[in-house]
GROMACS .gro file of C-alpha atoms in nm:
model
  484
    1MET     CA    1  -8.868   2.888  -0.427
    2GLN     CA    2  -8.687   2.999  -0.745
    3ALA     CA    3  -8.948   3.267  -0.817
    4PHE     CA    4  -8.937   3.425  -0.468
    5ARG     CA    5  -8.582   3.367  -0.346
    6LEU     CA    6  -8.406   3.640  -0.153
    7VAL     CA    7  -8.062   3.570  -0.302
    8SER     CA    8  -7.907   3.310  -0.530
    9ILE     CA    9  -7.538   3.219  -0.472
   10SER     CA   10  -7.378   3.015  -0.750
   11TYR     CA   11  -7.033   2.916  -0.869
   12ALA     CA   12  -6.914   3.118  -1.169
   13THR     CA   13  -6.924   2.934  -1.501
   14GLU     CA   14  -6.607   3.097  -1.635
   15ALA     CA   15  -6.293   3.258  -1.503
   16PRO     CA   16  -6.363   3.598  -1.347
   17SER     CA   17  -6.243   3.915  -1.518
   18PRO     CA   18  -6.012   4.150  -1.324
   19LYS     CA   19  -6.306   4.374  -1.247
   20GLU     CA   20  -6.518   4.086  -1.119
   21ALA     CA   21  -6.229   3.949  -0.916
   22MET     CA   22  -6.178   4.284  -0.748
   23LEU     CA   23  -5.810   4.267  -0.639
   24ASN     CA   24  -5.671   3.945  -0.780
   25ALA     CA   25  -5.810   3.778  -1.092
   26THR     CA   26  -5.556   3.496  -1.069
   27LEU     CA   27  -5.673   3.408  -0.720
   28GLY     CA   28  -6.032   3.411  -0.838
   29SER     CA   29  -5.948   3.167  -1.120
   30SER     CA   30  -5.765   2.942  -0.878
   31MET     CA   31  -6.063   2.937  -0.647
   32LEU     CA   32  -6.291   2.850  -0.938
   33ASP     CA   33  -6.059   2.563  -1.039
   34LEU     CA   34  -6.067   2.439  -0.679
   35SER     CA   35  -6.446   2.436  -0.681
   36MET     CA   36  -6.448   2.212  -0.990
   37ASN     CA   37  -6.249   1.933  -0.825
   38GLU     CA   38  -6.502   1.669  -0.741
   39THR     CA   39  -6.418   1.405  -0.484
   40GLU     CA   40  -6.544   1.064  -0.588
   41GLY     CA   41  -6.893   1.004  -0.452
   42THR     CA   42  -6.948   1.363  -0.344
   43PRO     CA   43  -7.145   1.564  -0.600
   44LEU     CA   44  -7.055   1.927  -0.665
   45VAL     CA   45  -7.271   2.213  -0.541
   46ARG     CA   46  -7.350   2.459  -0.823
   47GLU     CA   47  -7.603   2.697  -0.667
   48VAL     CA   48  -7.771   2.787  -0.340
   49GLN     CA   49  -8.101   2.973  -0.318
   50VAL     CA   50  -8.200   3.132   0.009
   51GLY     CA   51  -8.552   3.225   0.116
   52TYR     CA   52  -8.707   3.339   0.442
   53PHE     CA   53  -8.801   2.987   0.544
   54SER     CA   54  -8.560   2.750   0.367
   55ILE     CA   55  -8.237   2.694   0.176
   56CYS     CA   56  -8.227   2.496  -0.149
   57VAL     CA   57  -7.907   2.352  -0.300
   58ARG     CA   58  -7.869   2.263  -0.669
   59LEU     CA   59  -7.612   1.991  -0.741
   60GLU     CA   60  -7.411   1.920  -1.054
   61SER     CA   61  -7.674   1.662  -1.145
   62GLU     CA   62  -7.942   1.940  -1.144
   63ASP     CA   63  -8.105   1.779  -0.839
   64TRP     CA   64  -8.241   2.018  -0.574
   65GLN     CA   65  -8.218   1.950  -0.202
   66CYS     CA   66  -8.389   2.181   0.048
   67GLY     CA   67  -8.394   2.233   0.424
   68ILE     CA   68  -8.488   2.499   0.674
   69ASN     CA   69  -8.119   2.591   0.703
   70GLY     CA   70  -7.781   2.483   0.569
   71ALA     CA   71  -7.733   2.210   0.829
   72ALA     CA   72  -8.074   2.060   0.752
   73VAL     CA   73  -8.013   2.018   0.378
   74PRO     CA   74  -8.039   1.641   0.305
   75GLY     CA   75  -7.700   1.484   0.234
   76ARG     CA   76  -7.516   1.795   0.355
   77PRO     CA   77  -7.202   1.605   0.468
   78ASN     CA   78  -7.176   1.422   0.135
   79ILE     CA   79  -7.161   1.710  -0.110
   80SER     CA   80  -6.858   1.901  -0.237
   81ASP     CA   81  -6.869   2.273  -0.163
   82ALA     CA   82  -6.509   2.397  -0.185
   83LEU     CA   83  -6.588   2.768  -0.148
   84GLY     CA   84  -6.858   2.726   0.114
   85VAL     CA   85  -7.157   2.874  -0.071
   86VAL     CA   86  -7.394   2.662   0.139
   87ASP     CA   87  -7.240   2.809   0.454
   88MET     CA   88  -7.273   3.156   0.304
   89GLY     CA   89  -7.644   3.095   0.245
   90HIS     CA   90  -7.684   2.953   0.593
   91LEU     CA   91  -7.525   3.260   0.754
   92PHE     CA   92  -7.739   3.494   0.543
   93ARG     CA   93  -8.056   3.301   0.627
   94THR     CA   94  -7.995   3.280   1.003
   95LYS     CA   95  -7.802   3.599   1.081
   96THR     CA   96  -7.920   3.865   0.837
   97VAL     CA   97  -8.285   3.833   0.739
   98SER     CA   98  -8.601   3.748   0.928
   99PRO     CA   99  -8.966   3.721   0.819
  100ALA     CA  100  -9.085   3.850   1.156
  101LEU     CA  101  -9.150   4.207   1.038
  102PHE     CA  102  -9.355   4.096   0.739
  103ILE     CA  103  -9.553   3.861   0.960
  104ILE     CA  104  -9.631   4.157   1.187
  105VAL     CA  105  -9.750   4.356   0.883
  106ILE     CA  106  -9.977   4.071   0.773
  107LEU     CA  107 -10.126   4.040   1.119
  108LEU     CA  108 -10.185   4.413   1.151
  109CYS     CA  109 -10.351   4.436   0.809
  110ALA     CA  110 -10.561   4.128   0.876
  111ALA     CA  111 -10.674   4.264   1.212
  112THR     CA  112 -10.765   4.597   1.052
  113MET     CA  113 -10.970   4.442   0.772
  114ILE     CA  114 -11.144   4.195   1.003
  115ALA     CA  115 -11.238   4.469   1.247
  116LEU     CA  116 -11.384   4.683   0.970
  117SER     CA  117 -11.551   4.419   0.754
  118THR     CA  118 -11.715   4.233   1.043
  119PHE     CA  119 -11.834   4.539   1.231
  120PRO     CA  120 -12.158   4.448   1.413
  121GLY     CA  121 -12.488   4.563   1.275
  122TRP     CA  122 -12.514   4.380   0.943
  123HIS     CA  123 -12.881   4.318   0.873
  124GLU     CA  124 -13.136   4.271   0.599
  125GLU     CA  125 -13.381   4.530   0.473
  126GLU     CA  126 -13.659   4.509   0.220
  127ASP     CA  127 -13.596   4.715  -0.094
  128THR     CA  128 -13.854   4.890  -0.311
  129GLU     CA  129 -13.914   4.570  -0.506
  130GLY     CA  130 -13.989   4.367  -0.195
  131SER     CA  131 -13.662   4.174  -0.197
  132LEU     CA  132 -13.436   4.138   0.105
  133ARG     CA  133 -13.093   4.296   0.071
  134GLU     CA  134 -12.801   4.273   0.309
  135ILE     CA  135 -12.715   4.610   0.459
  136LYS     CA  136 -12.366   4.687   0.585
  137PRO     CA  137 -12.344   4.982   0.827
  138PHE     CA  138 -12.045   5.209   0.864
  139PRO     CA  139 -11.804   5.128   1.149
  140SER     CA  140 -11.814   5.348   1.456
  141ARG     CA  141 -11.563   5.630   1.482
  142ALA     CA  142 -11.378   5.449   1.758
  143VAL     CA  143 -11.330   5.140   1.541
  144SER     CA  144 -11.232   5.355   1.243
  145THR     CA  145 -10.972   5.542   1.448
  146LEU     CA  146 -10.818   5.221   1.580
  147ALA     CA  147 -10.811   5.076   1.228
  148LEU     CA  148 -10.636   5.387   1.097
  149LEU     CA  149 -10.369   5.366   1.368
  150SER     CA  150 -10.321   4.996   1.292
  151SER     CA  151 -10.280   5.062   0.919
  152LEU     CA  152 -10.034   5.343   0.985
  153LEU     CA  153  -9.825   5.112   1.205
  154ALA     CA  154  -9.839   4.842   0.937
  155THR     CA  155  -9.712   5.091   0.679
  156ALA     CA  156  -9.415   5.189   0.895
  157VAL     CA  157  -9.323   4.827   0.972
  158ALA     CA  158  -9.361   4.721   0.606
  159TYR     CA  159  -9.134   5.003   0.493
  160VAL     CA  160  -8.864   4.907   0.744
  161ALA     CA  161  -8.893   4.537   0.649
  162ALA     CA  162  -8.873   4.599   0.275
  163LEU     CA  163  -8.583   4.842   0.310
  164TRP     CA  164  -8.393   4.601   0.537
  165GLN     CA  165  -8.452   4.311   0.298
  166HIS     CA  166  -8.343   4.506  -0.008
  167THR     CA  167  -8.034   4.655   0.161
  168SER     CA  168  -7.921   4.330   0.320
  169CYS     CA  169  -7.954   4.137  -0.007
  170ALA     CA  170  -7.755   4.395  -0.201
  171ALA     CA  171  -7.483   4.418   0.066
  172THR     CA  172  -7.459   4.040   0.097
  173GLY     CA  173  -7.416   4.002  -0.278
  174THR     CA  174  -7.130   4.250  -0.293
  175LEU     CA  175  -6.960   4.103   0.014
  176PHE     CA  176  -6.978   3.738  -0.096
  177GLU     CA  177  -6.851   3.810  -0.448
  178SER     CA  178  -6.561   4.014  -0.310
  179LEU     CA  179  -6.458   3.750  -0.055
  180ARG     CA  180  -6.442   3.486  -0.328
  181TYR     CA  181  -6.269   3.711  -0.583
  182GLY     CA  182  -6.541   3.666  -0.843
  183ALA     CA  183  -6.544   3.285  -0.825
  184VAL     CA  184  -6.906   3.300  -0.706
  185GLU     CA  185  -7.197   3.505  -0.839
  186VAL     CA  186  -7.478   3.646  -0.628
  187HIS     CA  187  -7.816   3.754  -0.766
  188ILE     CA  188  -8.095   3.927  -0.574
  189GLY     CA  189  -8.434   3.760  -0.612
  190ALA     CA  190  -8.655   3.999  -0.807
  191GLY     CA  191  -8.974   3.828  -0.695
  192ALA     CA  192  -8.899   3.860  -0.325
  193ALA     CA  193  -8.788   4.222  -0.364
  194ALA     CA  194  -9.107   4.303  -0.553
  195LEU     CA  195  -9.322   4.135  -0.289
  196GLY     CA  196  -9.148   4.335  -0.018
  197TRP     CA  197  -9.223   4.668  -0.180
  198ILE     CA  198  -9.571   4.555  -0.278
  199SER     CA  199  -9.638   4.496   0.092
  200VAL     CA  200  -9.544   4.860   0.155
  201PHE     CA  201  -9.781   4.972  -0.119
  202VAL     CA  202 -10.065   4.757   0.014
  203SER     CA  203 -10.019   4.887   0.367
  204ILE     CA  204 -10.009   5.245   0.238
  205MET     CA  205 -10.334   5.171   0.057
  206GLY     CA  206 -10.466   5.081   0.399
  207ASN     CA  207 -10.439   5.449   0.486
  208THR     CA  208 -10.719   5.513   0.237
  209TYR     CA  209 -10.932   5.246   0.399
  210SER     CA  210 -11.174   5.513   0.518
  211GLN     CA  211 -11.302   5.539   0.163
  212PHE     CA  212 -11.390   5.170   0.174
  213PHE     CA  213 -11.493   5.159   0.540
  214PRO     CA  214 -11.595   5.515   0.631
  215PRO     CA  215 -11.702   5.599   0.985
  216GLU     CA  216 -12.067   5.616   1.078
  217PRO     CA  217 -12.241   5.929   0.944
  218ARG     CA  218 -12.335   6.204   1.183
  219LEU     CA  219 -12.596   6.357   0.953
  220THR     CA  220 -12.876   6.135   0.821
  221GLU     CA  221 -13.243   6.173   0.730
  222ALA     CA  222 -13.315   6.127   1.101
  223ASN     CA  223 -13.154   6.458   1.201
  224LEU     CA  224 -13.151   6.657   0.876
  225PRO     CA  225 -13.269   7.013   0.952
  226SER     CA  226 -13.583   7.141   0.787
  227GLN     CA  227 -13.530   7.244   0.425
  228GLU     CA  228 -13.863   7.420   0.382
  229GLY     CA  229 -13.845   7.713   0.142
  230ARG     CA  230 -13.526   7.587  -0.023
  231VAL     CA  231 -13.499   7.472  -0.384
  232PHE     CA  232 -13.268   7.193  -0.503
  233VAL     CA  233 -13.175   7.041  -0.837
  234VAL     CA  234 -13.044   6.684  -0.832
  235THR     CA  235 -12.918   6.550  -1.164
  236GLY     CA  236 -12.961   6.174  -1.199
  237GLY     CA  237 -13.226   6.205  -0.929
  238TYR     CA  238 -13.446   5.910  -1.022
  239SER     CA  239 -13.205   5.629  -0.933
  240GLY     CA  240 -12.924   5.536  -0.694
  241VAL     CA  241 -12.771   5.811  -0.485
  242GLY     CA  242 -12.972   6.081  -0.661
  243GLN     CA  243 -13.304   5.923  -0.570
  244ALA     CA  244 -13.195   5.865  -0.210
  245LEU     CA  245 -13.077   6.227  -0.186
  246GLY     CA  246 -13.394   6.363  -0.344
  247LEU     CA  247 -13.613   6.164  -0.105
  248MET     CA  248 -13.429   6.291   0.202
  249LEU     CA  249 -13.445   6.654   0.088
  250TYR     CA  250 -13.814   6.617   0.001
  251ARG     CA  251 -13.889   6.452   0.334
  252ALA     CA  252 -13.724   6.754   0.504
  253GLY     CA  253 -13.960   6.988   0.322
  254GLY     CA  254 -13.747   7.102   0.031
  255THR     CA  255 -13.851   7.162  -0.328
  256VAL     CA  256 -13.657   6.907  -0.530
  257TYR     CA  257 -13.618   6.895  -0.908
  258ILE     CA  258 -13.537   6.547  -1.033
  259ALA     CA  259 -13.325   6.611  -1.340
  260GLY     CA  260 -13.265   6.341  -1.601
  261ARG     CA  261 -13.335   6.223  -1.953
  262ASP     CA  262 -13.597   5.952  -1.887
  263GLU     CA  263 -13.934   6.099  -1.790
  264SER     CA  264 -14.099   5.762  -1.725
  265LYS     CA  265 -13.829   5.666  -1.473
  266ALA     CA  266 -13.854   6.007  -1.310
  267VAL     CA  267 -14.232   5.984  -1.277
  268ALA     CA  268 -14.200   5.639  -1.117
  269ALA     CA  269 -13.931   5.764  -0.878
  270ILE     CA  270 -14.139   6.068  -0.782
  271ALA     CA  271 -14.438   5.844  -0.713
  272GLN     CA  272 -14.222   5.622  -0.491
  273MET     CA  273 -14.076   5.922  -0.302
  274THR     CA  274 -14.424   6.063  -0.245
  275ALA     CA  275 -14.539   5.729  -0.107
  276ASP     CA  276 -14.230   5.701   0.116
  277ALA     CA  277 -14.282   6.050   0.266
  278PRO     CA  278 -14.658   6.107   0.270
  279ASP     CA  279 -14.639   6.380   0.535
  280SER     CA  280 -14.379   6.592   0.356
  281LEU     CA  281 -14.447   6.961   0.300
  282GLY     CA  282 -14.200   6.964   0.013
  283LYS     CA  283 -14.245   6.948  -0.362
  284LEU     CA  284 -14.112   6.714  -0.630
  285ALA     CA  285 -14.083   6.801  -0.999
  286PHE     CA  286 -13.920   6.655  -1.308
  287LEU     CA  287 -13.669   6.851  -1.516
  288LYS     CA  288 -13.585   6.685  -1.846
  289VAL     CA  289 -13.215   6.711  -1.933
  290ALA     CA  290 -12.965   6.491  -2.118
  291LEU     CA  291 -12.621   6.592  -1.994
  292ASP     CA  292 -12.453   6.438  -2.298
  293ASP     CA  293 -12.643   6.681  -2.525
  294LEU     CA  294 -12.552   7.046  -2.472
  295ALA     CA  295 -12.864   7.161  -2.658
  296SER     CA  296 -13.078   6.970  -2.407
  297VAL     CA  297 -12.882   7.125  -2.120
  298LYS     CA  298 -12.953   7.475  -2.247
  299VAL     CA  299 -13.327   7.405  -2.280
  300ALA     CA  300 -13.344   7.253  -1.930
  301ALA     CA  301 -13.164   7.545  -1.767
  302GLN     CA  302 -13.395   7.795  -1.936
  303GLN     CA  303 -13.701   7.596  -1.833
  304PHE     CA  304 -13.587   7.598  -1.472
  305VAL     CA  305 -13.511   7.972  -1.470
  306ASP     CA  306 -13.854   8.042  -1.620
  307THR     CA  307 -14.020   7.835  -1.345
  308GLU     CA  308 -13.829   7.916  -1.024
  309THR     CA  309 -13.717   8.240  -0.862
  310ARG     CA  310 -13.441   8.083  -0.651
  311LEU     CA  311 -13.195   7.793  -0.648
  312ASP     CA  312 -13.023   7.703  -0.321
  313VAL     CA  313 -12.817   7.398  -0.413
  314LEU     CA  314 -12.727   7.238  -0.745
  315PHE     CA  315 -12.618   6.875  -0.700
  316ASN     CA  316 -12.426   6.767  -1.012
  317ASN     CA  317 -12.480   6.405  -0.915
  318ALA     CA  318 -12.539   6.222  -1.245
  319GLY     CA  319 -12.255   6.037  -1.415
  320VAL     CA  320 -12.158   5.749  -1.639
  321SER     CA  321 -11.867   5.506  -1.603
  322ASN     CA  322 -11.690   5.284  -1.856
  323PRO     CA  323 -11.948   5.277  -2.137
  324PRO     CA  324 -11.867   5.077  -2.453
  325ALA     CA  325 -11.549   5.197  -2.624
  326GLY     CA  326 -11.611   5.471  -2.878
  327SER     CA  327 -11.925   5.607  -2.707
  328ILE     CA  328 -11.970   5.977  -2.784
  329SER     CA  329 -12.210   6.256  -2.699
  330ALA     CA  330 -12.452   6.436  -2.928
  331GLN     CA  331 -12.178   6.689  -3.005
  332GLY     CA  332 -11.913   6.419  -3.065
  333PHE     CA  333 -11.727   6.437  -2.734
  334GLU     CA  334 -11.611   6.127  -2.542
  335LEU     CA  335 -11.923   6.023  -2.353
  336GLN     CA  336 -11.779   6.023  -1.999
  337MET     CA  337 -11.616   6.363  -2.039
  338ALA     CA  338 -11.938   6.498  -2.188
  339THR     CA  339 -12.174   6.355  -1.926
  340ASN     CA  340 -11.954   6.399  -1.619
  341CYS     CA  341 -11.788   6.734  -1.701
  342LEU     CA  342 -11.903   6.929  -2.006
  343GLY     CA  343 -12.276   6.893  -1.951
  344PRO     CA  344 -12.261   6.976  -1.577
  345TYR     CA  345 -12.030   7.270  -1.651
  346LEU     CA  346 -12.272   7.426  -1.901
  347PHE     CA  347 -12.571   7.351  -1.681
  348THR     CA  348 -12.400   7.520  -1.387
  349GLN     CA  349 -12.295   7.825  -1.586
  350LEU     CA  350 -12.646   7.877  -1.718
  351LEU     CA  351 -12.787   7.856  -1.363
  352LEU     CA  352 -12.518   8.076  -1.205
  353PRO     CA  353 -12.711   8.403  -1.230
  354LEU     CA  354 -12.998   8.251  -1.032
  355LEU     CA  355 -12.757   8.099  -0.779
  356VAL     CA  356 -12.583   8.434  -0.727
  357GLU     CA  357 -12.917   8.611  -0.697
  358THR     CA  358 -13.030   8.361  -0.434
  359ALA     CA  359 -12.702   8.396  -0.242
  360ALA     CA  360 -12.753   8.770  -0.212
  361THR     CA  361 -13.038   8.717   0.035
  362ALA     CA  362 -12.952   8.374   0.177
  363PRO     CA  363 -12.735   8.293   0.483
  364PRO     CA  364 -12.361   8.300   0.406
  365ALA     CA  365 -12.233   7.996   0.213
  366SER     CA  366 -12.575   7.827   0.211
  367VAL     CA  367 -12.609   7.852  -0.169
  368ARG     CA  368 -12.389   7.584  -0.321
  369VAL     CA  369 -12.280   7.387  -0.625
  370VAL     CA  370 -12.170   7.031  -0.551
  371PHE     CA  371 -11.975   6.829  -0.807
  372THR     CA  372 -11.938   6.453  -0.776
  373SER     CA  373 -11.592   6.302  -0.804
  374SER     CA  374 -11.467   5.949  -0.730
  375ILE     CA  375 -11.204   5.743  -0.548
  376THR     CA  376 -11.046   5.691  -0.890
  377THR     CA  377 -10.916   6.048  -0.873
  378ASP     CA  378 -10.718   5.969  -0.559
  379HIS     CA  379 -10.552   5.659  -0.700
  380LEU     CA  380 -10.540   5.691  -1.079
  381ALA     CA  381 -10.513   6.062  -1.158
  382PRO     CA  382 -10.173   6.166  -1.303
  383ARG     CA  383  -9.925   6.242  -1.025
  384GLY     CA  384  -9.834   6.607  -1.035
  385GLY     CA  385 -10.139   6.683  -1.249
  386ALA     CA  386 -10.198   6.679  -1.622
  387SER     CA  387  -9.896   6.789  -1.825
  388SER     CA  388 -10.120   6.942  -2.094
  389LEU     CA  389 -10.486   7.000  -2.171
  390ALA     CA  390 -10.468   6.713  -2.419
  391ASP     CA  391 -10.412   6.471  -2.129
  392MET     CA  392 -10.764   6.554  -2.013
  393THR     CA  393 -10.950   6.610  -2.340
  394VAL     CA  394 -10.806   6.360  -2.589
  395PRO     CA  395 -10.987   6.027  -2.534
  396SER     CA  396 -10.782   5.728  -2.426
  397SER     CA  397 -10.830   5.380  -2.568
  398VAL     CA  398 -10.878   5.267  -2.207
  399GLN     CA  399 -11.224   5.364  -2.083
  400GLN     CA  400 -11.117   5.367  -1.717
  401ASN     CA  401 -10.863   5.639  -1.801
  402ASN     CA  402 -11.139   5.847  -1.961
  403TYR     CA  403 -11.352   5.803  -1.648
  404THR     CA  404 -11.060   5.912  -1.429
  405HIS     CA  405 -11.006   6.220  -1.646
  406SER     CA  406 -11.372   6.317  -1.622
  407LYS     CA  407 -11.382   6.274  -1.245
  408THR     CA  408 -11.057   6.464  -1.201
  409GLY     CA  409 -11.217   6.731  -1.416
  410ASN     CA  410 -11.490   6.768  -1.153
  411TRP     CA  411 -11.225   6.882  -0.906
  412PHE     CA  412 -11.096   7.140  -1.155
  413LEU     CA  413 -11.450   7.264  -1.220
  414ALA     CA  414 -11.524   7.301  -0.848
  415SER     CA  415 -11.197   7.484  -0.787
  416GLU     CA  416 -11.234   7.725  -1.078
  417LEU     CA  417 -11.601   7.787  -1.010
  418ALA     CA  418 -11.506   7.877  -0.652
  419ARG     CA  419 -11.272   8.144  -0.793
  420GLN     CA  420 -11.548   8.268  -1.017
  421VAL     CA  421 -11.841   8.297  -0.777
  422GLY     CA  422 -11.700   8.229  -0.431
  423PRO     CA  423 -11.663   8.601  -0.361
  424ARG     CA  424 -12.028   8.644  -0.461
  425GLY     CA  425 -12.153   8.407  -0.194
  426VAL     CA  426 -12.177   8.073  -0.379
  427LEU     CA  427 -11.989   7.785  -0.218
  428CYS     CA  428 -11.849   7.533  -0.467
  429MET     CA  429 -11.698   7.194  -0.390
  430ALA     CA  430 -11.630   6.842  -0.513
  431GLN     CA  431 -11.704   6.532  -0.308
  432ASN     CA  432 -11.665   6.156  -0.335
  433PRO     CA  433 -11.993   5.989  -0.237
  434GLY     CA  434 -11.818   5.658  -0.168
  435ASN     CA  435 -11.831   5.303  -0.302
  436LEU     CA  436 -12.196   5.232  -0.358
  437ARG     CA  437 -12.430   4.968  -0.497
  438THR     CA  438 -12.574   5.164  -0.790
  439SER     CA  439 -12.617   5.134  -1.166
  440LEU     CA  440 -12.277   5.298  -1.220
  441LEU     CA  441 -12.128   4.949  -1.261
  442ARG     CA  442 -12.374   4.846  -1.533
  443HIS     CA  443 -12.115   4.870  -1.812
  444PHE     CA  444 -11.855   4.658  -1.630
  445HIS     CA  445 -11.814   4.283  -1.670
  446TRP     CA  446 -12.059   4.097  -1.444
  447PHE     CA  447 -11.766   3.954  -1.246
  448VAL     CA  448 -11.665   4.303  -1.127
  449GLY     CA  449 -11.994   4.350  -0.947
  450TYR     CA  450 -11.950   4.028  -0.752
  451ALA     CA  451 -11.582   4.099  -0.678
  452VAL     CA  452 -11.643   4.443  -0.526
  453ALA     CA  453 -11.977   4.365  -0.362
  454PRO     CA  454 -11.830   4.337  -0.008
  455LEU     CA  455 -11.699   4.695  -0.040
  456LEU     CA  456 -12.025   4.852  -0.160
  457TYR     CA  457 -12.283   5.035   0.049
  458GLU     CA  458 -12.644   5.127  -0.009
  459PRO     CA  459 -12.702   5.447  -0.213
  460ARG     CA  460 -12.835   5.638   0.087
  461PHE     CA  461 -12.485   5.641   0.238
  462GLY     CA  462 -12.368   5.835  -0.067
  463ALA     CA  463 -12.654   6.076  -0.009
  464TYR     CA  464 -12.522   6.139   0.342
  465THR     CA  465 -12.191   6.249   0.191
  466GLU     CA  466 -12.370   6.486  -0.045
  467PHE     CA  467 -12.565   6.623   0.251
  468VAL     CA  468 -12.241   6.732   0.408
  469GLY     CA  469 -12.135   6.904   0.087
  470GLY     CA  470 -12.467   7.061   0.006
  471VAL     CA  471 -12.647   7.129   0.333
  472VAL     CA  472 -12.420   7.132   0.639
  473ALA     CA  473 -12.297   7.472   0.755
  474GLY     CA  474 -11.925   7.465   0.836
  475PRO     CA  475 -11.722   7.697   1.060
  476GLY     CA  476 -11.567   7.999   0.900
  477GLN     CA  477 -11.774   7.989   0.576
  478ARG     CA  478 -11.837   8.341   0.457
  479GLY     CA  479 -11.894   8.291   0.087
  480ARG     CA  480 -11.529   8.341  -0.008
  481ARG     CA  481 -11.342   8.099  -0.230
  482GLN     CA  482 -11.423   7.748  -0.114
  483ALA     CA  483 -11.318   7.428  -0.288
  484CYS     CA  484 -11.240   7.089  -0.148
   0.00000   0.00000   0.00000
């Protein structure tokens, strides 16, 4: 109760000053003296704490007695309360505040989460290793829309409830102290106030629920248009989202370069893709590149340009998250910034001439560069943007901050690249593939994987997001500046 009280009303321990007593300090002192007169057999009340569901009274003996309201406090007729602080608490509890609004918020949020997390269609599928894995589908658009409306309503109700609680507590404190000329002191419960505003924050977070429970995809491998004659590069293409994306593009007839540092893993992934799509008319090839080594990036780009005469879409998909503190690239840069930003930037710049050349003869806005960002940008990036370049480039001692900086950097790269080559027919964008069950969590504590497991989807769902960024034709695209 003490930690989450709404208000605490107590008798002053010393005579009030003129300021505390408002109009009459002498009257305040007299009232305080009156409160100290104990009738034999009736203990003095020293403090009353009021919560949403009960009132607790502290006596001179330090004993606490609690009830659902002032009248229900045990021994209420046999305690001395000269200035009526118990009655004050009772009036505040019964006439001013009510938990009803917060209960409504809890019910709305619970209904939203239950509707989304228990959406029908959960099933098991056999993975490439022959093990059964539980698959969670996306909710339908109708369910997602209803959940969004519910979360919006919860946000509005939570804001009203928290504002009412905070205002009523502050007003009550001022009023009670004034009426007793400083002979009583009123303190607002910090815990309850914090919980009230936290409920607003949580319900606002519900408005981003679509990143945790996105609606069902409209574009999948089942209806992906033919990609015959098109050439793609997918960095990090031999695992997770990259492998799922590469398989879908290959199955649709595209030429897909699986770019990464580990040739053995790439060869195994290519063999698996070939077996999974035996009737494909596409082509799979390995392109060796280590994005955390700029020299390797330069060699890979040159090798690709020497081999191919076109490049339709570059998927900058590969990334690293929260490696051991102090990890650096071959050139000495913080590893996440190097792998997620610097390497992809150089790789893209070296391939730009071929992208622009391809765009000259391709349908408008069909030649693209897709950068991969993260939900961390939405929630952890500096509000108002970085105040200086150092905020982005100087490594933090907290690895999650470095990851956020690198993923925010992907948005900057997409935006600036759109300025650079948008007018020349190359569409550039950043996308968040979603919360996925991939190796990106390998550097986290094992507990994190278990904690977030209910929110993670299979890698192919991330590939669907990249489809939209890299393949789908949108209305009004004419090759001008495009960044999202």
